[in-house]
């Protein structure tokens, strides 16, 4: 064969699987079955920046039956999911699966789209608000898949959840699709949950309201993953990222729980140099963190890292030198966003790095202590964070099962009774996280230790903490609240709660 | 089915591909064919840090016939390739393919390993020194595959080049395998060329001489990609990264070429705000950059980015505000390394982001001007950077073809005659880069413009630059040097020069 620069190329050479002659620099081998690539090259001169969402949807070839994905870094302040789905609906596309890392009250317009048949399937880690209520009423024919955050990353990385088109709300994007979440009028911080989508979706559209010149220098997800960039007027409301109360609780019960929890951590022996910690953004969590911070200062403990959804409280601990680093998969307030941008020890991680159980190593597996919540918990420490006591979907695992399994010490905290309903129950409506990976349950009425952790129990007894049996907590709750009326379920399954490895830990049935 | 937390799970649900019941948190679904994963999970308690190279080789299961990969960021100061291959040889492993992004004189011990049958194949982008000489003498039975840097990233990303085990020289690593090149006694800067290997090799071993606590905060390649970390006494000599002369040339011929080149760039119309530029580290390149810098200052031009192998010279231009950013796939001196660590506008990129032609967008495709070298060039502007005029392998494309194709203006510079041998020839020994993507050839005797770029030619004529025909340069060279004795080749093919898309642009035959 003579190739296009006039050189004689043998048809075959031993040991080479193919000898495709050069055909010219712009006659790409892209169509050759010898070099398969899922990626479509964007040749110089082509433009990624499109002028409308409609144009983007047409360019990526959105059609009925596709799976489209979204991330939830704007939480209840997200505008992108509704904006995209509204346009998809207008195009006459039907039978769409929404794979969003979480669904919030702001996504109420999805209810209408489900009614219209535009959306017929949902795959998410957490859902609350009108969509969750509509699903609980049986509006969606197909059962929802509920995953953990790490399980979602696993499912996408492994091809178990295939995404046709990912839409990434990008607070700042350059013209080639390098994006970040720390700059711009709608900054939301880490884009960690969008990383698996960007890496594996067939097509990826960055949606921004802050388009800048090339090259962006703080890059969360780089241009090699982005097909198109679309500019909207506004992609989200930054204040929507704020989770929980953002202030330390003043409730005496919650303060008692927080104090016990900090003492459990102190007694566990883990609170020493190199200590790593994850907790939430609610009032009790912040109070716990506040007590832990005080103990760390008193005992001159320097921790290694704070993990997870990051709050300004953790930022202060980083700045005080109580942590060497923050590993940030999601910012839970604007102080965290600003720290992520300017502090080199505050680093952004993707959700696989955070918690995918099938990588070569994730961050939750390096975690000493996590403090998590529970809607219900049983005597075997099985936790429900998916459904309310009346059986409706009002949450989901999020990172619950991930951090519980990965950490050396997983503490679940909750008041014994909430709104006259017991937290410790005979049988949780749903099991979201298996009891075998919950070590300690802290309530204002005492601290129960998983029988599998005799070592911890002994330490708490030695520290004179009020250790009680789970059965006793359950019976106390029952005595106060009375025997709950059992919920009656229909056969119909509304959702499947997956464990992080993809196995099914429970199903959620329709309430009669 | 009843799962391990006692919940009744239906065998099938419409629309779900599988319903594997939860079997316990540590009974992973990893072996399930339903959730295929190439990655082996490292459960908490397992350790990544191994005490010897032998242990690492055994853990990853190195055996005869495997492909093992290396990166070349230490250039001629690398200790890792020899260290690994020496141990592989001692284990009795044979028939290994070395996939190293480049091979330097320091890798001379490979010659003995080829003689012993330990190494029987080589896949690289550039080779010089004793290994290249031995290959040129026919020592290796199988032909070497020569790629461009972007072509190597493409081949790995697309599975065209499968790597069994990647060994990554990591100047700093934490105990979970987060690594960087900017810290530690053997810092080398960007680890860009190792990124595809880390992403796609079945097993990845980080080799470090600076093991630090978790978590590392400047992370070039994260722990999700690293199976093991091995500590050696010394992984490389940082001074080996220095490429070229690092000083501006004093040769009058080279200065003349540099001056012409800068004037070509000025005349091209591309030297305006947003200008982006790549050049090498040799004396002529630095002289060119120096002239360009002066023009930028005089004309108050603010460029967008400097690309490629980065030198301290480009760092100074960044610091002076002449570039907004540096995109760094490789540091060519220690000033660049230190800047990469501390300057947030100096950013590290992987080789796919640099130049993989099959991503959704790479950096060379955003490049305005690149200045490249040539060993030989013909009247059609086809360039040889692979073989010397006597036919021996003494280089390779590296990023030559990538930057040439991606850039808006590709200028090749060379003296008309080197060591009494003409640069402009009738027929280059090898065609590494096709003439169709070379726009201008600058020599001390004048400037030739590719007939495909009449627009540029007109601009240079208007700027009163000494534009000449390529044929005239060729004839001048021939007149001075005399007619060269043609090299006679055997049929045997020693190496295959791939173009960046995987097609074969030339083959290198054995010299008689």
PDB file of N, CA and C in Angstrom, chain B residues 167-246:
ATOM      1  N   UNK B 167       3.643   1.379  35.858  1.00  0.00           N
ATOM      2  CA  UNK B 167       4.494   1.804  36.966  1.00  0.00           C
ATOM      3  C   UNK B 167       4.659   3.314  36.845  1.00  0.00           C
ATOM      4  N   UNK B 168       4.262   4.017  37.884  1.00  0.00           N
ATOM      5  CA  UNK B 168       4.292   5.474  37.819  1.00  0.00           C
ATOM      6  C   UNK B 168       5.292   6.026  38.822  1.00  0.00           C
ATOM      7  N   UNK B 169       6.359   6.610  38.303  1.00  0.00           N
ATOM      8  CA  UNK B 169       7.329   7.289  39.153  1.00  0.00           C
ATOM      9  C   UNK B 169       6.612   8.478  39.779  1.00  0.00           C
ATOM     10  N   UNK B 170       6.488   8.460  41.116  1.00  0.00           N
ATOM     11  CA  UNK B 170       5.670   9.459  41.824  1.00  0.00           C
ATOM     12  C   UNK B 170       6.534  10.170  42.864  1.00  0.00           C
ATOM     13  N   UNK B 171       6.958  11.393  42.568  1.00  0.00           N
ATOM     14  CA  UNK B 171       7.820  12.114  43.511  1.00  0.00           C
ATOM     15  C   UNK B 171       7.231  12.231  44.921  1.00  0.00           C
ATOM     16  N   UNK B 172       5.910  12.241  45.041  1.00  0.00           N
ATOM     17  CA  UNK B 172       5.298  12.175  46.362  1.00  0.00           C
ATOM     18  C   UNK B 172       4.043  11.313  46.270  1.00  0.00           C
ATOM     19  N   UNK B 173       3.858  10.449  47.263  1.00  0.00           N
ATOM     20  CA  UNK B 173       2.665   9.605  47.320  1.00  0.00           C
ATOM     21  C   UNK B 173       2.212   9.516  48.764  1.00  0.00           C
ATOM     22  N   UNK B 174       0.870   9.514  48.966  1.00  0.00           N
ATOM     23  CA  UNK B 174       0.405   9.194  50.312  1.00  0.00           C
ATOM     24  C   UNK B 174       0.119   7.693  50.387  1.00  0.00           C
ATOM     25  N   UNK B 175      -0.231   7.244  51.581  1.00  0.00           N
ATOM     26  CA  UNK B 175      -0.353   5.798  51.804  1.00  0.00           C
ATOM     27  C   UNK B 175      -1.502   5.153  51.029  1.00  0.00           C
ATOM     28  N   UNK B 176      -2.405   5.959  50.493  1.00  0.00           N
ATOM     29  CA  UNK B 176      -3.493   5.408  49.686  1.00  0.00           C
ATOM     30  C   UNK B 176      -3.257   5.603  48.193  1.00  0.00           C
ATOM     31  N   UNK B 177      -2.099   6.171  47.841  1.00  0.00           N
ATOM     32  CA  UNK B 177      -1.782   6.285  46.430  1.00  0.00           C
ATOM     33  C   UNK B 177      -2.225   7.554  45.749  1.00  0.00           C
ATOM     34  N   UNK B 178      -2.580   8.582  46.507  1.00  0.00           N
ATOM     35  CA  UNK B 178      -2.713   9.901  45.880  1.00  0.00           C
ATOM     36  C   UNK B 178      -1.288  10.388  45.596  1.00  0.00           C
ATOM     37  N   UNK B 179      -1.032  10.824  44.384  1.00  0.00           N
ATOM     38  CA  UNK B 179       0.351  11.149  44.026  1.00  0.00           C
ATOM     39  C   UNK B 179       0.459  12.512  43.351  1.00  0.00           C
ATOM     40  N   UNK B 180       1.653  13.103  43.477  1.00  0.00           N
ATOM     41  CA  UNK B 180       1.968  14.297  42.703  1.00  0.00           C
ATOM     42  C   UNK B 180       3.438  14.319  42.323  1.00  0.00           C
ATOM     43  N   UNK B 181       3.782  15.258  41.453  1.00  0.00           N
ATOM     44  CA  UNK B 181       5.156  15.387  40.999  1.00  0.00           C
ATOM     45  C   UNK B 181       5.821  16.656  41.484  1.00  0.00           C
ATOM     46  N   UNK B 182       5.115  17.427  42.305  1.00  0.00           N
ATOM     47  CA  UNK B 182       5.640  18.753  42.654  1.00  0.00           C
ATOM     48  C   UNK B 182       6.303  18.807  44.025  1.00  0.00           C
ATOM     49  N   UNK B 183       6.141  17.758  44.833  1.00  0.00           N
ATOM     50  CA  UNK B 183       6.756  17.739  46.158  1.00  0.00           C
ATOM     51  C   UNK B 183       7.809  16.635  46.227  1.00  0.00           C
ATOM     52  N   UNK B 184       8.670  16.773  47.232  1.00  0.00           N
ATOM     53  CA  UNK B 184       9.616  15.685  47.476  1.00  0.00           C
ATOM     54  C   UNK B 184      10.988  15.949  46.903  1.00  0.00           C
ATOM     55  N   UNK B 185      11.953  15.140  47.336  1.00  0.00           N
ATOM     56  CA  UNK B 185      13.345  15.350  46.920  1.00  0.00           C
ATOM     57  C   UNK B 185      13.578  15.069  45.435  1.00  0.00           C
ATOM     58  N   UNK B 186      12.676  14.316  44.825  1.00  0.00           N
ATOM     59  CA  UNK B 186      12.862  14.001  43.400  1.00  0.00           C
ATOM     60  C   UNK B 186      11.723  14.575  42.570  1.00  0.00           C
ATOM     61  N   UNK B 187      11.342  15.799  42.857  1.00  0.00           N
ATOM     62  CA  UNK B 187      10.210  16.371  42.122  1.00  0.00           C
ATOM     63  C   UNK B 187      10.527  16.525  40.634  1.00  0.00           C
ATOM     64  N   UNK B 188       9.524  16.270  39.824  1.00  0.00           N
ATOM     65  CA  UNK B 188       9.712  16.373  38.371  1.00  0.00           C
ATOM     66  C   UNK B 188       8.601  17.198  37.728  1.00  0.00           C
ATOM     67  N   UNK B 189       7.612  17.649  38.528  1.00  0.00           N
ATOM     68  CA  UNK B 189       6.542  18.483  37.966  1.00  0.00           C
ATOM     69  C   UNK B 189       5.343  17.684  37.514  1.00  0.00           C
ATOM     70  N   UNK B 190       4.767  18.124  36.405  1.00  0.00           N
ATOM     71  CA  UNK B 190       3.562  17.493  35.868  1.00  0.00           C
ATOM     72  C   UNK B 190       3.749  15.986  35.682  1.00  0.00           C
ATOM     73  N   UNK B 191       2.683  15.224  35.957  1.00  0.00           N
ATOM     74  CA  UNK B 191       2.682  13.785  35.664  1.00  0.00           C
ATOM     75  C   UNK B 191       1.745  13.484  34.488  1.00  0.00           C
ATOM     76  N   UNK B 192       1.571  14.474  33.619  1.00  0.00           N
ATOM     77  CA  UNK B 192       0.569  14.390  32.555  1.00  0.00           C
ATOM     78  C   UNK B 192       0.614  13.145  31.685  1.00  0.00           C
ATOM     79  N   UNK B 193       1.813  12.672  31.348  1.00  0.00           N
ATOM     80  CA  UNK B 193       1.881  11.518  30.444  1.00  0.00           C
ATOM     81  C   UNK B 193       1.496  10.207  31.117  1.00  0.00           C
ATOM     82  N   UNK B 194       1.433  10.207  32.445  1.00  0.00           N
ATOM     83  CA  UNK B 194       1.055   8.981  33.161  1.00  0.00           C
ATOM     84  C   UNK B 194      -0.456   8.867  33.365  1.00  0.00           C
ATOM     85  N   UNK B 195      -1.184   9.913  33.021  1.00  0.00           N
ATOM     86  CA  UNK B 195      -2.629   9.920  33.305  1.00  0.00           C
ATOM     87  C   UNK B 195      -3.389   8.822  32.540  1.00  0.00           C
ATOM     88  N   UNK B 196      -3.165   8.653  31.231  1.00  0.00           N
ATOM     89  CA  UNK B 196      -3.881   7.564  30.551  1.00  0.00           C
ATOM     90  C   UNK B 196      -3.530   6.185  31.126  1.00  0.00           C
ATOM     91  N   UNK B 197      -2.267   5.985  31.460  1.00  0.00           N
ATOM     92  CA  UNK B 197      -1.844   4.701  32.036  1.00  0.00           C
ATOM     93  C   UNK B 197      -2.595   4.444  33.339  1.00  0.00           C
ATOM     94  N   UNK B 198      -2.647   5.460  34.206  1.00  0.00           N
ATOM     95  CA  UNK B 198      -3.321   5.307  35.502  1.00  0.00           C
ATOM     96  C   UNK B 198      -4.805   5.013  35.310  1.00  0.00           C
ATOM     97  N   UNK B 199      -5.397   5.624  34.291  1.00  0.00           N
ATOM     98  CA  UNK B 199      -6.834   5.447  34.077  1.00  0.00           C
ATOM     99  C   UNK B 199      -7.180   4.080  33.509  1.00  0.00           C
ATOM    100  N   UNK B 200      -6.292   3.495  32.727  1.00  0.00           N
ATOM    101  CA  UNK B 200      -6.696   2.319  31.965  1.00  0.00           C
ATOM    102  C   UNK B 200      -5.917   1.035  32.208  1.00  0.00           C
ATOM    103  N   UNK B 201      -4.750   1.122  32.824  1.00  0.00           N
ATOM    104  CA  UNK B 201      -3.996  -0.122  33.060  1.00  0.00           C
ATOM    105  C   UNK B 201      -4.771  -1.019  34.019  1.00  0.00           C
ATOM    106  N   UNK B 202      -4.636  -2.339  33.839  1.00  0.00           N
ATOM    107  CA  UNK B 202      -5.317  -3.255  34.763  1.00  0.00           C
ATOM    108  C   UNK B 202      -4.830  -3.038  36.189  1.00  0.00           C
ATOM    109  N   UNK B 203      -3.529  -2.903  36.343  1.00  0.00           N
ATOM    110  CA  UNK B 203      -2.947  -2.677  37.665  1.00  0.00           C
ATOM    111  C   UNK B 203      -2.012  -1.484  37.579  1.00  0.00           C
ATOM    112  N   UNK B 204      -1.990  -0.715  38.653  1.00  0.00           N
ATOM    113  CA  UNK B 204      -1.145   0.482  38.664  1.00  0.00           C
ATOM    114  C   UNK B 204      -0.337   0.522  39.958  1.00  0.00           C
ATOM    115  N   UNK B 205       0.969   0.638  39.805  1.00  0.00           N
ATOM    116  CA  UNK B 205       1.868   0.712  40.956  1.00  0.00           C
ATOM    117  C   UNK B 205       2.524   2.088  40.958  1.00  0.00           C
ATOM    118  N   UNK B 206       2.347   2.831  42.050  1.00  0.00           N
ATOM    119  CA  UNK B 206       3.050   4.100  42.209  1.00  0.00           C
ATOM    120  C   UNK B 206       4.377   3.816  42.899  1.00  0.00           C
ATOM    121  N   UNK B 207       5.450   4.341  42.330  1.00  0.00           N
ATOM    122  CA  UNK B 207       6.784   4.121  42.890  1.00  0.00           C
ATOM    123  C   UNK B 207       7.287   5.474  43.373  1.00  0.00           C
ATOM    124  N   UNK B 208       7.563   5.562  44.665  1.00  0.00           N
ATOM    125  CA  UNK B 208       7.899   6.868  45.235  1.00  0.00           C
ATOM    126  C   UNK B 208       9.151   6.788  46.097  1.00  0.00           C
ATOM    127  N   UNK B 209       9.758   7.951  46.352  1.00  0.00           N
ATOM    128  CA  UNK B 209      10.785   8.019  47.397  1.00  0.00           C
ATOM    129  C   UNK B 209      10.382   9.052  48.451  1.00  0.00           C
ATOM    130  N   UNK B 210       9.103   9.444  48.418  1.00  0.00           N
ATOM    131  CA  UNK B 210       8.603  10.401  49.401  1.00  0.00           C
ATOM    132  C   UNK B 210       7.183  10.021  49.784  1.00  0.00           C
ATOM    133  N   UNK B 211       7.086   9.154  50.783  1.00  0.00           N
ATOM    134  CA  UNK B 211       5.799   8.633  51.221  1.00  0.00           C
ATOM    135  C   UNK B 211       5.287   9.508  52.359  1.00  0.00           C
ATOM    136  N   UNK B 212       4.073  10.041  52.198  1.00  0.00           N
ATOM    137  CA  UNK B 212       3.546  10.965  53.203  1.00  0.00           C
ATOM    138  C   UNK B 212       2.207  10.462  53.742  1.00  0.00           C
ATOM    139  N   UNK B 213       1.769  11.087  54.819  1.00  0.00           N
ATOM    140  CA  UNK B 213       0.490  10.729  55.418  1.00  0.00           C
ATOM    141  C   UNK B 213      -0.680  11.099  54.511  1.00  0.00           C
ATOM    142  N   UNK B 214      -1.773  10.412  54.756  1.00  0.00           N
ATOM    143  CA  UNK B 214      -3.031  10.697  54.087  1.00  0.00           C
ATOM    144  C   UNK B 214      -3.687  11.907  54.722  1.00  0.00           C
ATOM    145  N   UNK B 215      -4.346  12.770  53.949  1.00  0.00           N
ATOM    146  CA  UNK B 215      -4.363  12.782  52.486  1.00  0.00           C
ATOM    147  C   UNK B 215      -3.399  13.812  51.916  1.00  0.00           C
ATOM    148  N   UNK B 216      -2.809  13.476  50.799  1.00  0.00           N
ATOM    149  CA  UNK B 216      -2.048  14.444  50.018  1.00  0.00           C
ATOM    150  C   UNK B 216      -3.041  15.494  49.506  1.00  0.00           C
ATOM    151  N   UNK B 217      -2.642  16.759  49.494  1.00  0.00           N
ATOM    152  CA  UNK B 217      -3.616  17.778  49.052  1.00  0.00           C
ATOM    153  C   UNK B 217      -3.355  18.290  47.637  1.00  0.00           C
ATOM    154  N   UNK B 218      -2.098  18.278  47.181  1.00  0.00           N
ATOM    155  CA  UNK B 218      -1.884  18.541  45.752  1.00  0.00           C
ATOM    156  C   UNK B 218      -1.880  17.159  45.109  1.00  0.00           C
ATOM    157  N   UNK B 219      -2.923  16.860  44.372  1.00  0.00           N
ATOM    158  CA  UNK B 219      -3.070  15.516  43.811  1.00  0.00           C
ATOM    159  C   UNK B 219      -3.072  15.581  42.290  1.00  0.00           C
ATOM    160  N   UNK B 220      -2.112  14.894  41.671  1.00  0.00           N
ATOM    161  CA  UNK B 220      -2.079  14.824  40.204  1.00  0.00           C
ATOM    162  C   UNK B 220      -2.882  13.632  39.715  1.00  0.00           C
ATOM    163  N   UNK B 221      -2.716  12.500  40.370  1.00  0.00           N
ATOM    164  CA  UNK B 221      -3.470  11.283  40.042  1.00  0.00           C
ATOM    165  C   UNK B 221      -3.982  10.747  41.373  1.00  0.00           C
ATOM    166  N   UNK B 222      -5.293  10.463  41.457  1.00  0.00           N
ATOM    167  CA  UNK B 222      -5.822  10.124  42.776  1.00  0.00           C
ATOM    168  C   UNK B 222      -5.855   8.629  43.059  1.00  0.00           C
ATOM    169  N   UNK B 223      -6.080   8.318  44.304  1.00  0.00           N
ATOM    170  CA  UNK B 223      -6.018   6.967  44.848  1.00  0.00           C
ATOM    171  C   UNK B 223      -6.949   5.969  44.188  1.00  0.00           C
ATOM    172  N   UNK B 224      -8.011   6.447  43.540  1.00  0.00           N
ATOM    173  CA  UNK B 224      -8.951   5.498  42.936  1.00  0.00           C
ATOM    174  C   UNK B 224      -8.295   4.712  41.797  1.00  0.00           C
ATOM    175  N   UNK B 225      -7.137   5.194  41.323  1.00  0.00           N
ATOM    176  CA  UNK B 225      -6.463   4.533  40.212  1.00  0.00           C
ATOM    177  C   UNK B 225      -5.273   3.674  40.627  1.00  0.00           C
ATOM    178  N   UNK B 226      -4.857   3.781  41.868  1.00  0.00           N
ATOM    179  CA  UNK B 226      -3.581   3.175  42.282  1.00  0.00           C
ATOM    180  C   UNK B 226      -3.808   1.914  43.115  1.00  0.00           C
ATOM    181  N   UNK B 227      -3.229   0.784  42.674  1.00  0.00           N
ATOM    182  CA  UNK B 227      -3.362  -0.452  43.439  1.00  0.00           C
ATOM    183  C   UNK B 227      -2.365  -0.515  44.585  1.00  0.00           C
ATOM    184  N   UNK B 228      -1.119  -0.171  44.301  1.00  0.00           N
ATOM    185  CA  UNK B 228      -0.073  -0.310  45.317  1.00  0.00           C
ATOM    186  C   UNK B 228       0.894   0.863  45.257  1.00  0.00           C
ATOM    187  N   UNK B 229       1.548   1.082  46.394  1.00  0.00           N
ATOM    188  CA  UNK B 229       2.587   2.109  46.492  1.00  0.00           C
ATOM    189  C   UNK B 229       3.862   1.419  46.980  1.00  0.00           C
ATOM    190  N   UNK B 230       4.935   1.617  46.259  1.00  0.00           N
ATOM    191  CA  UNK B 230       6.227   1.039  46.650  1.00  0.00           C
ATOM    192  C   UNK B 230       7.213   2.165  46.887  1.00  0.00           C
ATOM    193  N   UNK B 231       7.955   2.068  47.964  1.00  0.00           N
ATOM    194  CA  UNK B 231       8.933   3.101  48.259  1.00  0.00           C
ATOM    195  C   UNK B 231      10.333   2.610  47.880  1.00  0.00           C
ATOM    196  N   UNK B 232      10.998   3.404  47.074  1.00  0.00           N
ATOM    197  CA  UNK B 232      12.410   3.132  46.741  1.00  0.00           C
ATOM    198  C   UNK B 232      13.268   4.212  47.403  1.00  0.00           C
ATOM    199  N   UNK B 233      14.566   3.993  47.455  1.00  0.00           N
ATOM    200  CA  UNK B 233      15.453   5.023  48.020  1.00  0.00           C
ATOM    201  C   UNK B 233      15.419   6.281  47.168  1.00  0.00           C
ATOM    202  N   UNK B 234      15.389   6.091  45.872  1.00  0.00           N
ATOM    203  CA  UNK B 234      15.464   7.244  44.976  1.00  0.00           C
ATOM    204  C   UNK B 234      14.813   6.861  43.656  1.00  0.00           C
ATOM    205  N   UNK B 235      13.874   7.665  43.197  1.00  0.00           N
ATOM    206  CA  UNK B 235      13.162   7.305  41.967  1.00  0.00           C
ATOM    207  C   UNK B 235      13.703   8.013  40.733  1.00  0.00           C
ATOM    208  N   UNK B 236      14.509   9.051  40.945  1.00  0.00           N
ATOM    209  CA  UNK B 236      15.038   9.745  39.771  1.00  0.00           C
ATOM    210  C   UNK B 236      15.861  10.942  40.168  1.00  0.00           C
ATOM    211  N   UNK B 237      16.489  11.504  39.167  1.00  0.00           N
ATOM    212  CA  UNK B 237      17.331  12.680  39.380  1.00  0.00           C
ATOM    213  C   UNK B 237      16.615  13.873  38.746  1.00  0.00           C
ATOM    214  N   UNK B 238      16.164  14.788  39.614  1.00  0.00           N
ATOM    215  CA  UNK B 238      15.379  15.928  39.135  1.00  0.00           C
ATOM    216  C   UNK B 238      16.101  16.728  38.065  1.00  0.00           C
ATOM    217  N   UNK B 239      17.411  16.770  38.120  1.00  0.00           N
ATOM    218  CA  UNK B 239      18.122  17.580  37.132  1.00  0.00           C
ATOM    219  C   UNK B 239      18.018  16.949  35.745  1.00  0.00           C
ATOM    220  N   UNK B 240      17.645  15.669  35.700  1.00  0.00           N
ATOM    221  CA  UNK B 240      17.494  14.990  34.412  1.00  0.00           C
ATOM    222  C   UNK B 240      16.325  15.494  33.592  1.00  0.00           C
ATOM    223  N   UNK B 241      15.400  16.218  34.249  1.00  0.00           N
ATOM    224  CA  UNK B 241      14.220  16.687  33.498  1.00  0.00           C
ATOM    225  C   UNK B 241      14.573  17.830  32.560  1.00  0.00           C
ATOM    226  N   UNK B 242      15.736  18.436  32.799  1.00  0.00           N
ATOM    227  CA  UNK B 242      16.085  19.612  32.011  1.00  0.00           C
ATOM    228  C   UNK B 242      16.358  19.201  30.567  1.00  0.00           C
ATOM    229  N   UNK B 243      15.617  19.838  29.698  1.00  0.00           N
ATOM    230  CA  UNK B 243      15.697  19.500  28.281  1.00  0.00           C
ATOM    231  C   UNK B 243      16.372  20.637  27.540  1.00  0.00           C
ATOM    232  N   UNK B 244      17.124  20.285  26.525  1.00  0.00           N
ATOM    233  CA  UNK B 244      17.724  21.332  25.699  1.00  0.00           C
ATOM    234  C   UNK B 244      18.789  22.076  26.473  1.00  0.00           C
ATOM    235  N   UNK B 245      19.080  23.242  26.019  1.00  0.00           N
ATOM    236  CA  UNK B 245      20.217  23.958  26.580  1.00  0.00           C
ATOM    237  C   UNK B 245      19.817  24.835  27.752  1.00  0.00           C
ATOM    238  N   UNK B 246      18.526  25.145  27.866  1.00  0.00           N
ATOM    239  CA  UNK B 246      17.965  26.022  28.903  1.00  0.00           C
ATOM    240  C   UNK B 246      18.491  27.461  28.809  1.00  0.00           C
TER     241      UNK B 246
END
